[in-house]
Tab-separated table of C-alpha atoms in Angstrom:
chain	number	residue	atom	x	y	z
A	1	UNK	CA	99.100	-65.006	-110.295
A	2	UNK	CA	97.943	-68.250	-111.466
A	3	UNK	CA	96.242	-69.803	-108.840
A	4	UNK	CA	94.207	-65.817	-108.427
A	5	UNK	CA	93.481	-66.035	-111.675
A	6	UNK	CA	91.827	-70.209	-111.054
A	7	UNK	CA	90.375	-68.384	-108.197
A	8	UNK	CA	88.847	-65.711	-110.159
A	9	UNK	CA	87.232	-67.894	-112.550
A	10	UNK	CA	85.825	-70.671	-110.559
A	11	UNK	CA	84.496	-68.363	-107.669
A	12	UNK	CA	80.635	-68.331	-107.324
A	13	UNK	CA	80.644	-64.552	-105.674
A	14	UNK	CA	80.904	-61.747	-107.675
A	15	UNK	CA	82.708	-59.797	-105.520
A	16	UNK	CA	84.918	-62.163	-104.521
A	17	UNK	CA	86.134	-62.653	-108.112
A	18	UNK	CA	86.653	-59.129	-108.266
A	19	UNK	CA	89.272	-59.103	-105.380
A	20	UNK	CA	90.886	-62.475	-107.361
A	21	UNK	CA	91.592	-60.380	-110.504
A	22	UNK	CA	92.927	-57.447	-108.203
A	23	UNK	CA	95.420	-60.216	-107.090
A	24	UNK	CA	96.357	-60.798	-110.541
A	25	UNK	CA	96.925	-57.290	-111.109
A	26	UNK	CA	99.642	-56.588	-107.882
A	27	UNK	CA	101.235	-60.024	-108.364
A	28	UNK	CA	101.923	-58.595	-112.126
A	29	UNK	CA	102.885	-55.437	-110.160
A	30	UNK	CA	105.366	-57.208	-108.030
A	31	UNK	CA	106.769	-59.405	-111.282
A	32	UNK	CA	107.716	-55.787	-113.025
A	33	UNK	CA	109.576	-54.863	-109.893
A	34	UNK	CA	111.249	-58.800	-110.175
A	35	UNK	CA	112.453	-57.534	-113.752
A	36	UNK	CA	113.495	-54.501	-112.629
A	37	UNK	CA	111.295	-52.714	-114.520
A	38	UNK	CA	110.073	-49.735	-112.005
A	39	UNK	CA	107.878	-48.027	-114.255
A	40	UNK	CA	105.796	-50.317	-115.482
A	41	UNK	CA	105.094	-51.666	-112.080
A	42	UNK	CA	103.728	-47.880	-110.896
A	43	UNK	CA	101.995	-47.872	-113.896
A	44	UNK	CA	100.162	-51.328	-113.083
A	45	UNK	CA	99.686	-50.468	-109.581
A	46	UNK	CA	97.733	-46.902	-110.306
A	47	UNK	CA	95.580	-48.975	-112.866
A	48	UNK	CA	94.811	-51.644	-110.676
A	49	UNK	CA	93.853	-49.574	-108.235
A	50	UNK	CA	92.139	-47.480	-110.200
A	51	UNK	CA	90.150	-50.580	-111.688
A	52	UNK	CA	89.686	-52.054	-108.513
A	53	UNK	CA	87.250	-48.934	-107.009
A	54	UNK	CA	85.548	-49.306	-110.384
A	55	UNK	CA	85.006	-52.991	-110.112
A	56	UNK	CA	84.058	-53.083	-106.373
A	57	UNK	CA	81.892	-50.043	-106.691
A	58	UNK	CA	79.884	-51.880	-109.949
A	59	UNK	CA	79.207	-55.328	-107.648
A	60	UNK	CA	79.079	-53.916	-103.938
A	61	UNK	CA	75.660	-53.354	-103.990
A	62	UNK	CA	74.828	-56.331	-106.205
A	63	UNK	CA	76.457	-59.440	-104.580
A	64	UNK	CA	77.484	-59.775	-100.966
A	65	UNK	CA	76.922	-62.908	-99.850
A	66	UNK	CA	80.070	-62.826	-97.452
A	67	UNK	CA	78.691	-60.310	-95.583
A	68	UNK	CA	74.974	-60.993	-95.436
A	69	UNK	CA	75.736	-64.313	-94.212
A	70	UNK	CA	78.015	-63.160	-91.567
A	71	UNK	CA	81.628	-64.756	-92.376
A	72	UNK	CA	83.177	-61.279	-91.655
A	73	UNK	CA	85.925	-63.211	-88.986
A	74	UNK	CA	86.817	-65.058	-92.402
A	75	UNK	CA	86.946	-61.915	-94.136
A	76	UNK	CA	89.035	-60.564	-91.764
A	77	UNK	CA	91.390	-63.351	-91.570
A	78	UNK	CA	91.976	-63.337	-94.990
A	79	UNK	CA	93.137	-60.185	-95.591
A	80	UNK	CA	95.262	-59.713	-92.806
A	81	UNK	CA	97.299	-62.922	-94.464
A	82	UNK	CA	97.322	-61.314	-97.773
A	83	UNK	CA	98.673	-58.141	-96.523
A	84	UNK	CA	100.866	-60.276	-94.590
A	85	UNK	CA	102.054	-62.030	-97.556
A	86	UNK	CA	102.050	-58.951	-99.853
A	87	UNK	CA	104.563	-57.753	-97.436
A	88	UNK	CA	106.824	-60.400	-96.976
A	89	UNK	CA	106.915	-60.964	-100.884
A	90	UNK	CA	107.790	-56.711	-101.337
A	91	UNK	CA	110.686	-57.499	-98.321
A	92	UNK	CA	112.077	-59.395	-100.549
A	93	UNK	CA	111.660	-58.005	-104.069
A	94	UNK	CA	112.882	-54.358	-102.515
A	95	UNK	CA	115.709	-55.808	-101.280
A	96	UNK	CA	116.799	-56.873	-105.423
A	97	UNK	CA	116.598	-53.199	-106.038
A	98	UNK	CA	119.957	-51.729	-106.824
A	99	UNK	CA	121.281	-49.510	-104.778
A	100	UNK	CA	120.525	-45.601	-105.711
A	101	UNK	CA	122.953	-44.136	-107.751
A	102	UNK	CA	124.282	-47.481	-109.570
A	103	UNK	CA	123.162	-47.898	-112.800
A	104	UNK	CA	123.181	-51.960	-113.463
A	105	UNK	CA	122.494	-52.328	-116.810
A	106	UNK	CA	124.450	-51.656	-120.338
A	107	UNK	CA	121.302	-49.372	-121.511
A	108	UNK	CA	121.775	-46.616	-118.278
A	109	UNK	CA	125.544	-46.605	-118.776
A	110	UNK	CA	124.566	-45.639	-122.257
A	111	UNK	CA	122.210	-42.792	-121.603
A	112	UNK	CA	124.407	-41.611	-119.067
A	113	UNK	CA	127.706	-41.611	-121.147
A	114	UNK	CA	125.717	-40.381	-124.817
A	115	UNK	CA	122.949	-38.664	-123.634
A	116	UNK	CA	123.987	-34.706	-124.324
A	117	UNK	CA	125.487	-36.230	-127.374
A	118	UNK	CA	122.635	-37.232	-129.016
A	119	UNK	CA	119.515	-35.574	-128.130
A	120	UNK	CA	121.406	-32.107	-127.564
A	121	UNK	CA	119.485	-32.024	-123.852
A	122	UNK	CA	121.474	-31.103	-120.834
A	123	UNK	CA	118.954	-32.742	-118.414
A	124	UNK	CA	120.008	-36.389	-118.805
A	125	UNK	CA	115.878	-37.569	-117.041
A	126	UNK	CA	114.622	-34.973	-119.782
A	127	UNK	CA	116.908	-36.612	-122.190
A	128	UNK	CA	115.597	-40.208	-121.568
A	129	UNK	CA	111.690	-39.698	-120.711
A	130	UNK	CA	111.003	-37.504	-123.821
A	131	UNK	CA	113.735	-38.958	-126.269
A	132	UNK	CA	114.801	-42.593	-125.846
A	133	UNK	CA	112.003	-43.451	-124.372
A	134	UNK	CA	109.165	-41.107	-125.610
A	135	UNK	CA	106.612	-44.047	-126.638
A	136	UNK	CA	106.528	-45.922	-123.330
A	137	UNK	CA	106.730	-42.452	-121.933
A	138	UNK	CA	103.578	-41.386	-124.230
A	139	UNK	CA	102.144	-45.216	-123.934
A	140	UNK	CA	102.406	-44.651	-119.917
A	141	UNK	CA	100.490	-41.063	-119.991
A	142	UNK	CA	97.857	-42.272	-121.882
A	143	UNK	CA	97.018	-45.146	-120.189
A	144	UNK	CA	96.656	-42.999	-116.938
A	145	UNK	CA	94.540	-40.768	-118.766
A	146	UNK	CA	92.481	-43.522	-119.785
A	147	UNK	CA	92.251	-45.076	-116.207
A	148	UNK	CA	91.154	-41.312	-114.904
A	149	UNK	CA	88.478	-40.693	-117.361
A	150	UNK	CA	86.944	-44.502	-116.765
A	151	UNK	CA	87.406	-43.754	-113.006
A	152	UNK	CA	85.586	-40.553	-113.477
A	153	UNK	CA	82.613	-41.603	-115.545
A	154	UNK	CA	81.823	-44.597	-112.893
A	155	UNK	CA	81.720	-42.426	-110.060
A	156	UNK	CA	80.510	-39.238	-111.345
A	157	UNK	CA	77.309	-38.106	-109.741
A	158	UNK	CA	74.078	-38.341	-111.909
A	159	UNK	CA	73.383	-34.898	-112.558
A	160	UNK	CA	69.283	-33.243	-112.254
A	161	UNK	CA	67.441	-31.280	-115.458
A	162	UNK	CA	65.642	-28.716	-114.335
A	163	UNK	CA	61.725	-29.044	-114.441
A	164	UNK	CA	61.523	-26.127	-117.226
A	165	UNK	CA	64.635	-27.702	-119.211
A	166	UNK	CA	64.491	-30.395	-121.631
């Protein structure tokens, strides 16, 4: 993350940066699935995605210096090697994922042992989306929201008054 982030910043290309700061974003994506923390890292993926086509739609047309001057073998080359590396580094940070079924941590023995108890739901996913966790849950919804409505507005089609109409 750090050295696409240096990259990012001392870049000349536009475009280029662009694809930097979309390395940020997935490397943050893999580092929530590192801590174990699934949801945040779907989260982070659907926004950087999301703010990727926004980002590479607002500087294709402005700044493409790679491909005017005809480097598109280097182009090439370097993203089969990050998709190559993106790969090898999600080998490896699937393979710390517990198996299905077995809870690791204090918190998910918890919900799964006092869940009816205290929120009175018999749906123990119900129990934990929309009671113990019902701010990241709420945080999480809105921030999709958020990245749809952006994603709309960019590429929305400019619409045409009619001649008569003001």
């Amino acid at each position: 993350m750090i050295f696409a982030a240096i990259v990012a910043i001392e870049v000349n290309d536009l475009l280029s940066s662009v694809v930097a700061v979309g390395a940020v974003g997935f490397a943050l994506c893999v580092a929530f699935l590192i801590l174990k923390a699934p949801d945040l890292a779907i989260t982070q993926l659907v926004v950087e995605i999301l703010c990727l086509i926004i980002l590479i739609r607002a500087t294709i047309k402005r700044d493409l210096p790679l491909v005017i001057e005809g480097r598109w073998v280097f182009n090439t080359f370097v993203t089969i090697i990050f998709i190559v590396v993106f790969l090898f580094l999600s080998y490896f940070v699937f393979k710390e994922l517990p198996a299905f079924g077995q809870p690791i941590m204090r918190v998910a023995n918890l919900y799964l042992n006092e869940g009816v108890l205290k929120t009175g739901s018999v749906n123990l996913v119900t129990s934990v989306i929309l009671d113990f966790r019902a701010y990241d849950t709420l945080g999480e919804a809105t921030v999709l929201f958020a990245s749809i409505i952006g994603l709309m507005a960019v590429l929305r089609s400019p619409g045409r008054k009619g001649k008569g109409k003001v």
